[in-house]
Tab-separated table of C-alpha atoms in Angstrom:
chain	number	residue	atom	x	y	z
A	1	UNK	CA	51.706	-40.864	-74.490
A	2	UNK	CA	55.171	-42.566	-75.391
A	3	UNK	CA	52.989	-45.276	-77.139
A	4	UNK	CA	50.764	-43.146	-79.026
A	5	UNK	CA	54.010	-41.368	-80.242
A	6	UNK	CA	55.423	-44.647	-80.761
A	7	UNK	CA	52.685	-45.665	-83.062
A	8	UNK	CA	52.301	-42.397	-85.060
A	9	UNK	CA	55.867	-42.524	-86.279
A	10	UNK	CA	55.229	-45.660	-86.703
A	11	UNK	CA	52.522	-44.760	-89.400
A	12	UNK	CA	54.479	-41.388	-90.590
A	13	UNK	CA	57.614	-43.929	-91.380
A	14	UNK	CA	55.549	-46.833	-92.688
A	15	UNK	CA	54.505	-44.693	-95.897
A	16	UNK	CA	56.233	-44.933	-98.867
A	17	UNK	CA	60.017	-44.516	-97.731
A	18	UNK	CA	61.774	-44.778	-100.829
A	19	UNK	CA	62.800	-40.649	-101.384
A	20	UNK	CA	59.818	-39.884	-99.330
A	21	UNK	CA	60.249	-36.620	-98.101
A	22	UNK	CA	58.660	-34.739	-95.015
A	23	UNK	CA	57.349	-30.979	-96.304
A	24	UNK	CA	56.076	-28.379	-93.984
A	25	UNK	CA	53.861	-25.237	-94.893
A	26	UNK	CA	53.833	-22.534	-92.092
A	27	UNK	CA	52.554	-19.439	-93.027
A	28	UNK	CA	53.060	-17.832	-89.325
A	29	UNK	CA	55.566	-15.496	-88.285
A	30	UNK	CA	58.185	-17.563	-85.885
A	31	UNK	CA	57.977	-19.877	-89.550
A	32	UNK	CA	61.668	-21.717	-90.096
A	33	UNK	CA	63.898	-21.550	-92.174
A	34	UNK	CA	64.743	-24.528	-94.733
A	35	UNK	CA	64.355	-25.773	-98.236
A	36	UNK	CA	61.766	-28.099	-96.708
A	37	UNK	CA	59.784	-25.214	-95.562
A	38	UNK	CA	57.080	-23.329	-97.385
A	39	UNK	CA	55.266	-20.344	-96.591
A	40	UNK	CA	52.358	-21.127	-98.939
A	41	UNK	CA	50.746	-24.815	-98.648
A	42	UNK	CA	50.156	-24.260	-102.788
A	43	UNK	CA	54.001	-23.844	-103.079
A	44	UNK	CA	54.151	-26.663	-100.672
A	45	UNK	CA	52.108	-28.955	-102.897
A	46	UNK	CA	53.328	-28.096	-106.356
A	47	UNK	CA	56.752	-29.191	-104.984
A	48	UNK	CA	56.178	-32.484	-103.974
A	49	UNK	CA	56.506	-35.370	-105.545
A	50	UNK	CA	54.702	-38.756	-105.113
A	51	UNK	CA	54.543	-40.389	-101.358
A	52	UNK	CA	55.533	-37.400	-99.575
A	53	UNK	CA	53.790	-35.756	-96.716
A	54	UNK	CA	52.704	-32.373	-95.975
A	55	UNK	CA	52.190	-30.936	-92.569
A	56	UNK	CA	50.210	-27.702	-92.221
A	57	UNK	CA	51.205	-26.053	-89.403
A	58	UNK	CA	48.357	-24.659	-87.459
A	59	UNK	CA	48.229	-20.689	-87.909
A	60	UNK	CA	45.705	-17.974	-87.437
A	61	UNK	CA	45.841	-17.103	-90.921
A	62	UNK	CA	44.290	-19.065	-93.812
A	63	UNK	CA	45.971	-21.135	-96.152
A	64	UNK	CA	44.051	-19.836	-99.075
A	65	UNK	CA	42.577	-22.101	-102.081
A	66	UNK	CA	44.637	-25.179	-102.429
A	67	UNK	CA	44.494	-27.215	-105.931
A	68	UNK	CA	45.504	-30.117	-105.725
A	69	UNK	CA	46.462	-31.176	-109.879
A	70	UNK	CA	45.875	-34.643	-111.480
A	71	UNK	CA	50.037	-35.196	-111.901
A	72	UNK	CA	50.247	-34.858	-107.529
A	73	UNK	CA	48.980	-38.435	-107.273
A	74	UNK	CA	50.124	-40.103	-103.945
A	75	UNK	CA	50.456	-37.468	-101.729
A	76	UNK	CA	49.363	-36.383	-97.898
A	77	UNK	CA	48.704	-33.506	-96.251
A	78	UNK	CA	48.214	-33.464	-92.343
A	79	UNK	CA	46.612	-30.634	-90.509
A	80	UNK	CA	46.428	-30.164	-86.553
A	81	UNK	CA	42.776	-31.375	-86.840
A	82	UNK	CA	39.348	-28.526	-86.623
A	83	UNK	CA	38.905	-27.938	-83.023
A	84	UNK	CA	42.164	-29.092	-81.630
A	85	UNK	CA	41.959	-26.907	-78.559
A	86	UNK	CA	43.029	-23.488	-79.576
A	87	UNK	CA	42.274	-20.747	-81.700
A	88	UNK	CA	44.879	-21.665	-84.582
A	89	UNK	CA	43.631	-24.243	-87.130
A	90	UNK	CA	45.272	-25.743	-90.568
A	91	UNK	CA	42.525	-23.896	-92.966
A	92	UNK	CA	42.368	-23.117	-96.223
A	93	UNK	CA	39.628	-21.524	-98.299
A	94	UNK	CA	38.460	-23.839	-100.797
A	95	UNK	CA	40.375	-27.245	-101.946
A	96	UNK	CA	39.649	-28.814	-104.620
A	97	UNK	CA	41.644	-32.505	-105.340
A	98	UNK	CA	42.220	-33.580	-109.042
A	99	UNK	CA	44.322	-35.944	-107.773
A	100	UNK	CA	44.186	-39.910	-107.213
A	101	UNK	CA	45.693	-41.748	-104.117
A	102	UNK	CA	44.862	-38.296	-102.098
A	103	UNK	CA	45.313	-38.414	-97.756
A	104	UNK	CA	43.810	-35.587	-96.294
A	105	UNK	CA	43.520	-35.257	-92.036
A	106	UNK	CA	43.182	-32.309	-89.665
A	107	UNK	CA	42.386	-30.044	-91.981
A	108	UNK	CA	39.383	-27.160	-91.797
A	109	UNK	CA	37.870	-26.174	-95.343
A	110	UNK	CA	36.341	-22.584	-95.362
A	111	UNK	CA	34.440	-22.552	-98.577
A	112	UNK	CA	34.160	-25.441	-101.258
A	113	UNK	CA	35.648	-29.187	-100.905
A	114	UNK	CA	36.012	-30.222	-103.863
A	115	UNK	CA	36.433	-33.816	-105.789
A	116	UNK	CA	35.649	-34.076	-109.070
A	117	UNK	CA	37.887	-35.535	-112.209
A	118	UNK	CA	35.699	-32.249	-114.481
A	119	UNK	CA	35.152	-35.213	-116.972
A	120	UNK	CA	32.324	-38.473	-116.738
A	121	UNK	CA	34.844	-40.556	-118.733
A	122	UNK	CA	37.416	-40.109	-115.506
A	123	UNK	CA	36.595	-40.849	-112.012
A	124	UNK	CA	39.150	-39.228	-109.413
A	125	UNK	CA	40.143	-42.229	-106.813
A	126	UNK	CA	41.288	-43.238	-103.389
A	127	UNK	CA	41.064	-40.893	-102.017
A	128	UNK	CA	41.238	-40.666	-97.915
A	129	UNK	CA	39.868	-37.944	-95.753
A	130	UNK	CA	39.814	-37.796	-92.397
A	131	UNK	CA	39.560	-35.679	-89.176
A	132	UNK	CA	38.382	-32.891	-91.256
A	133	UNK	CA	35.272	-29.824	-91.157
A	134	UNK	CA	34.323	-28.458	-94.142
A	135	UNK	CA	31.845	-25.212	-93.437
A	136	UNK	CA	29.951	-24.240	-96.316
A	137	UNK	CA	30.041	-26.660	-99.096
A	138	UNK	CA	31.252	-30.131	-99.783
A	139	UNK	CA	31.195	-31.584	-103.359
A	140	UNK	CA	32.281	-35.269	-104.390
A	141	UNK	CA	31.548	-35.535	-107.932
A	142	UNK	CA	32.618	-38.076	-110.569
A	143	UNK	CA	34.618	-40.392	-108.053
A	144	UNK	CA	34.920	-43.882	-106.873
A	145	UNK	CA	37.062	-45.315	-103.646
A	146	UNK	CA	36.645	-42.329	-101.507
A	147	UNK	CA	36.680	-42.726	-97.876
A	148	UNK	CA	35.242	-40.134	-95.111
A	149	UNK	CA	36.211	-40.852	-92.058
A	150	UNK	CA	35.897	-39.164	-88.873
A	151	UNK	CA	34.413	-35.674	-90.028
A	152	UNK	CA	31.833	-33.014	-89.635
A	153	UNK	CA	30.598	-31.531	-93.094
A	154	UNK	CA	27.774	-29.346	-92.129
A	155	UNK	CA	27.468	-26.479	-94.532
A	156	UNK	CA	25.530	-23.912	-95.514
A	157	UNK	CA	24.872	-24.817	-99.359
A	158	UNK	CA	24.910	-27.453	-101.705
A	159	UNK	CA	26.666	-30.636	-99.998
A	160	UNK	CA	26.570	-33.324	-102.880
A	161	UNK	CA	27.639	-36.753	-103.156
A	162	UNK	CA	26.729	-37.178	-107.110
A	163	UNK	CA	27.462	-39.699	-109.934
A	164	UNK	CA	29.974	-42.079	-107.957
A	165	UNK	CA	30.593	-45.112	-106.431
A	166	UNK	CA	32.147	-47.277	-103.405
A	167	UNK	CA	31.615	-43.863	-101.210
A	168	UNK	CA	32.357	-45.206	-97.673
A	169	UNK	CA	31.170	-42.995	-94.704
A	170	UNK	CA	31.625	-43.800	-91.222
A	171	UNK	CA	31.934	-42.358	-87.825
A	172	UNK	CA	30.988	-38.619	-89.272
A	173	UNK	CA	28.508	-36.087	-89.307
A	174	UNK	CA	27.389	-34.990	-92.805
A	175	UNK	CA	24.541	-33.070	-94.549
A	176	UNK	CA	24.696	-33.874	-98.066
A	177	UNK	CA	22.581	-33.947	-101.049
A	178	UNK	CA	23.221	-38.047	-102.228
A	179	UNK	CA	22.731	-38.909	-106.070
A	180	UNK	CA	23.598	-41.339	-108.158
A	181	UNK	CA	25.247	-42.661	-105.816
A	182	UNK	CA	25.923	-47.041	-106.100
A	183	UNK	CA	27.404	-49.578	-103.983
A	184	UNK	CA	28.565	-47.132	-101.457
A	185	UNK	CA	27.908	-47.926	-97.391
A	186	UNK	CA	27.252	-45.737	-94.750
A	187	UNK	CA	27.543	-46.167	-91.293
A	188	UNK	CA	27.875	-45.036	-87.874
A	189	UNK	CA	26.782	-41.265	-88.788
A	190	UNK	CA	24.808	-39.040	-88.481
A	191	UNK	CA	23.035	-37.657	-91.704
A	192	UNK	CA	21.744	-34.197	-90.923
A	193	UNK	CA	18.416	-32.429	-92.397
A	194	UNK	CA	18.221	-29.152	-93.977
A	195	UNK	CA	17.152	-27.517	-97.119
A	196	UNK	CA	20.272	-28.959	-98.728
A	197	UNK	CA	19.904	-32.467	-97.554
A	198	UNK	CA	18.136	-35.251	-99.413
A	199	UNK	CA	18.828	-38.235	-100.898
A	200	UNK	CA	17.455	-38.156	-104.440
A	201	UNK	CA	17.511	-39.610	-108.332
A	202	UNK	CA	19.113	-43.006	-108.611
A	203	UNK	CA	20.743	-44.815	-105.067
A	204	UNK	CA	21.279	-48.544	-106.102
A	205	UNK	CA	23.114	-51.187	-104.001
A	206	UNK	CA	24.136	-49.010	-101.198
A	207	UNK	CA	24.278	-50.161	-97.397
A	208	UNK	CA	23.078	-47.647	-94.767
A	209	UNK	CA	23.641	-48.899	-91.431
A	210	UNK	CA	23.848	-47.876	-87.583
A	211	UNK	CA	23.252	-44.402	-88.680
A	212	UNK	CA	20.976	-41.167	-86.975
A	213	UNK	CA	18.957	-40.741	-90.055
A	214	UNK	CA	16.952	-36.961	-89.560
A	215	UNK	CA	16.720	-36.130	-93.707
A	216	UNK	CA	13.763	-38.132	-95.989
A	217	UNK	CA	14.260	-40.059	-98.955
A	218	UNK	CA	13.135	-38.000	-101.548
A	219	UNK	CA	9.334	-39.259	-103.394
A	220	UNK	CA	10.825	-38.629	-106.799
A	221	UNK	CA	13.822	-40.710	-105.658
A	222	UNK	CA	14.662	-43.853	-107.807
A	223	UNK	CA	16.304	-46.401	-104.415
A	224	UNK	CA	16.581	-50.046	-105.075
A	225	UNK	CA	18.466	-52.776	-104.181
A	226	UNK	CA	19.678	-51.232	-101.005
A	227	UNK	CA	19.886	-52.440	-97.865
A	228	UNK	CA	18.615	-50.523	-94.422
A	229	UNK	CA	20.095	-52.333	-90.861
A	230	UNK	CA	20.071	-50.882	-87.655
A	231	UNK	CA	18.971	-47.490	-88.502
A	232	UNK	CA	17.486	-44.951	-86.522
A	233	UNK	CA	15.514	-43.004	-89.199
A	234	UNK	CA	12.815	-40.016	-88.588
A	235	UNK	CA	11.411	-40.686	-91.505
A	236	UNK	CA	9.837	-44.297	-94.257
A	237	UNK	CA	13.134	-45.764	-95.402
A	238	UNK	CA	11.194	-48.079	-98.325
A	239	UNK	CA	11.756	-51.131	-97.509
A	240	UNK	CA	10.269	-53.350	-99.586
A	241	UNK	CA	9.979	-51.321	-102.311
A	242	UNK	CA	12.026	-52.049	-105.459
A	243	UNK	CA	14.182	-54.380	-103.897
A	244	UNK	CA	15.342	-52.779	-100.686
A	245	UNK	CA	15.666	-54.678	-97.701
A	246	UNK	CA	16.128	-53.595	-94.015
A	247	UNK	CA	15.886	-54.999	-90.592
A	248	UNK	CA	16.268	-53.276	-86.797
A	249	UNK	CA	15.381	-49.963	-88.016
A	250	UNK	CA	14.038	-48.228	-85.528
A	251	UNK	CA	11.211	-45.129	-87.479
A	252	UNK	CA	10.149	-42.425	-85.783
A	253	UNK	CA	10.187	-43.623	-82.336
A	254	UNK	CA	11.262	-41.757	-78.785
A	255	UNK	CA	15.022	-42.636	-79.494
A	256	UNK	CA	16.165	-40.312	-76.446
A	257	UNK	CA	18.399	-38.278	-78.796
A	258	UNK	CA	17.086	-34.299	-78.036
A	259	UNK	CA	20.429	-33.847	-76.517
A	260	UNK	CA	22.252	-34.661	-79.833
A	261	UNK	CA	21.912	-31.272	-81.334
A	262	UNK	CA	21.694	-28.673	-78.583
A	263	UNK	CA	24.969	-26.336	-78.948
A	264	UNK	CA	26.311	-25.446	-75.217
A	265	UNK	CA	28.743	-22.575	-76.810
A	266	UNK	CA	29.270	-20.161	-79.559
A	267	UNK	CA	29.280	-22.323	-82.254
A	268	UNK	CA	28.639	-25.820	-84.149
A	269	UNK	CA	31.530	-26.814	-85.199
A	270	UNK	CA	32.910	-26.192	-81.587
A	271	UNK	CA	30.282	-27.380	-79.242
A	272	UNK	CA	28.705	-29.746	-81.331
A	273	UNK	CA	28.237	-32.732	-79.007
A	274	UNK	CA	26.488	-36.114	-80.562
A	275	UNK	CA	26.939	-37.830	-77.058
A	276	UNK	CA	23.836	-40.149	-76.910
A	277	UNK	CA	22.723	-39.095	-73.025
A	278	UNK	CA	22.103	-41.930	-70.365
A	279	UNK	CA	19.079	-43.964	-71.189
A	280	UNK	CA	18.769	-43.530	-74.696
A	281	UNK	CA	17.285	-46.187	-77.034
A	282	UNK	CA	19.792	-46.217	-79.175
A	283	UNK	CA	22.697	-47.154	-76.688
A	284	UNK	CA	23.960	-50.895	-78.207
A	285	UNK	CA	21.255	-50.781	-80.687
A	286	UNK	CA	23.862	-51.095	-83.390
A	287	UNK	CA	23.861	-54.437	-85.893
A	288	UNK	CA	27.874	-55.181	-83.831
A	289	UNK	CA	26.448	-54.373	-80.457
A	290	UNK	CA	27.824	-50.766	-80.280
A	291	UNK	CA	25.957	-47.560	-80.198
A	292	UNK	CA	23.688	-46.639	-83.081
A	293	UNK	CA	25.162	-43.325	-84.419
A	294	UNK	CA	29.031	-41.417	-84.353
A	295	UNK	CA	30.360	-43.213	-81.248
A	296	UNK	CA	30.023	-46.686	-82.107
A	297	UNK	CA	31.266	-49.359	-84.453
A	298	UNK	CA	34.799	-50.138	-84.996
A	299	UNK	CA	36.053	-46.657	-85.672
A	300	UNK	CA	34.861	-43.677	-83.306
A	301	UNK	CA	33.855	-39.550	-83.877
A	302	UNK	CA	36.270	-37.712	-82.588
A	303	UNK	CA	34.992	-33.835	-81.361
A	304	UNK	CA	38.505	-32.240	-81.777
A	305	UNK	CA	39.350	-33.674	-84.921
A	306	UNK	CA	42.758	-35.022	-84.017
A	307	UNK	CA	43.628	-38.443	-81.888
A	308	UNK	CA	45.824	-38.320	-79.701
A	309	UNK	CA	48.494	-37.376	-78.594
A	310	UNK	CA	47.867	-34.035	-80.826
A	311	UNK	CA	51.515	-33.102	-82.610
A	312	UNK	CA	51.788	-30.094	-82.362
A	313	UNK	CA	55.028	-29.863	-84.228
A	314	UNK	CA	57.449	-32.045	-86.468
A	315	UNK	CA	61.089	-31.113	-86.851
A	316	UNK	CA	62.243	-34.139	-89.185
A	317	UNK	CA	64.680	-34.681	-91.979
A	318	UNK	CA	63.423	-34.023	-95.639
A	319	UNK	CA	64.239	-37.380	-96.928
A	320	UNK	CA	63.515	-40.764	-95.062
A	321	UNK	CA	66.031	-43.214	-96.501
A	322	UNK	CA	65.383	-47.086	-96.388
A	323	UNK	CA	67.155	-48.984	-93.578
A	324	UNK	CA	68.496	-45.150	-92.254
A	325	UNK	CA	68.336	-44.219	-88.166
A	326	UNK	CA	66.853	-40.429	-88.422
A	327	UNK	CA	66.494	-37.749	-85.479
A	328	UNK	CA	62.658	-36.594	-85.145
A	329	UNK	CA	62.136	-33.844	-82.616
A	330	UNK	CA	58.050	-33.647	-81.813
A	331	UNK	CA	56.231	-31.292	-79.491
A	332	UNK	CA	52.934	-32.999	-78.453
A	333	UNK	CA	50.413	-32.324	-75.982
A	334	UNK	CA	47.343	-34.413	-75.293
A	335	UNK	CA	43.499	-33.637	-75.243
């Protein structure tokens, strides 16, 4: 535990230090007072400034719609991750970034996530997200440099990756409707099926690899120069066809993955559990030696959203100043 704290102030004090500043939103009842200390994460954003961080204190209430604006570039919020072991999460309704240079962990989206610049002439970018659910819809449009990391984005409408580029996925579990999409990789995920997932129109120069593959490429679909490795797919991933390449696939074979989908509670973004159980096929099937799907490659799927230790709560200064000794109290617990 001591090292694990060690290491995440480590990372909270290694961003930008220079007037860096440490904001909290609480919306809860026992909130703080301080001039650090919002009780609205919208308040919370439109007041900082470039390089600070935002922690969203876990609460039974929602957050509401966040916007994140174009002139907020460089900022981070941290939430307490989606199923960190109690009934309070960070949530808000919808989000919706406008923003480059964007970190977002821990955090539960309600309604829409949203990327999109709202203009083809301007791609949002960099943008980091991580640790995070988003419930109903999930919408990446217009963007390049946008990593996923690390999340569960099952919803119940239109999930779309559309029109953008250098998309990396890995170590998540998404359903999503991909598009124009070029020279993007996923791996170590799993890519759900429903009515809403496809892959579809132009998909050029992508690599797909060591992922649980259950939706089809779409006939009408324009793939090419792609590549396919280590893939366990349920469906023809076209190799060989307009330039795609593959190799290790394994297609609609006994893969010993029933158990990968079964809920064991009252809900999936609760009880979800990708575990691969004993004797499955896919178990070090992966191009690196590691387990096709969430759990292997150099990252890993984490079912609480968080890593630990999980911080419960930050009591810190509001400005970090280089070369400065500062007094952080943390309450942590681990999972």
């Amino acid at each position: 535990m001591k090292t694990s704290l060690t290491l995440f102030l480590a990372l909270l004090i290694s961003l930008p230090t220079l007037g860096q500043r440490i904001l909290i939103a609480d919306n809860t009842a026992s909130a703080p007072i301080g001039d650090h200390i919002y009780a609205s994460l919208q308040e919370a954003i439109d007041a900082s400034q470039e390089g600070d961080v935002i922690q969203v204190v876990p609460s039974p209430t929602t957050y509401g719609n966040i916007t994140i604006a174009k002139e907020k570039s460089g900022i981070t919020i941290l939430g307490s991750g989606y199923n960190a072991g109690n009934q309070y999460k960070s949530l808000v309704g919808g989000l919706n970034i406008n923003a480059d240079n964007i970190t977002i962990s821990g955090m539960t989206v309600q309604w829409v996530f949203a990327i999109d610049s709202g203009s083809n002439e301007f791609k949002i970018k960099n943008i980091l997200i991580k640790n995070t659910a988003s419930e109903y819809e999930f919408d990446i449009s217009r963007s390049s440099n946008v990593i996923i990391s690390s999340c569960y984005i099952k919803g119940d409408r239109n999930n779309s990756i559309i029109n953008s580029e250098r998309i990396v996925v890995v170590n998540s579990i998404i359903s999503a409707h991909y598009s124009q999409i070029f020279n993007t990789n996923i791996s170590n995920s799993i890519i759900l099926n429903n009515i809403y997932a496809r892959f579809s129109g132009s998909f050029i120069g992508n690599t797909i690899s060591d992922n649980i593959i259950l939706t089809e490429l779409s006939a009408d679909s324009q793939h090419s120069s792609s590549r396919f490795i280590n893939n366990y797919s349920k469906f023809d991933l076209k190799i060989g066809e307009r330039s795609n390449v593959g190799s290790g696939n394994i297609i609609d074979a006994d893969a010993t993955i029933e158990n990968v989908f079964v809920q064991d509670g009252n809900g999936w973004l609760n009880n979800f559990n990708p575990t691969l159980i004993e004797g499955s096929t896919l178990i070090g099937a992966g191009s690196d030696g590691t387990d096709i799907g969430v759990f292997g490659g150099g990252g890993t799927y984490s079912r609480t959203g968080v890593v630990l230790p999980y911080i419960q709560e930050i009591q810190a200064p509001l400005t970090f100043k280089v070369g400065s000794t500062q007094e952080v109290t943390i309450k942590a617990s681990g999972n």
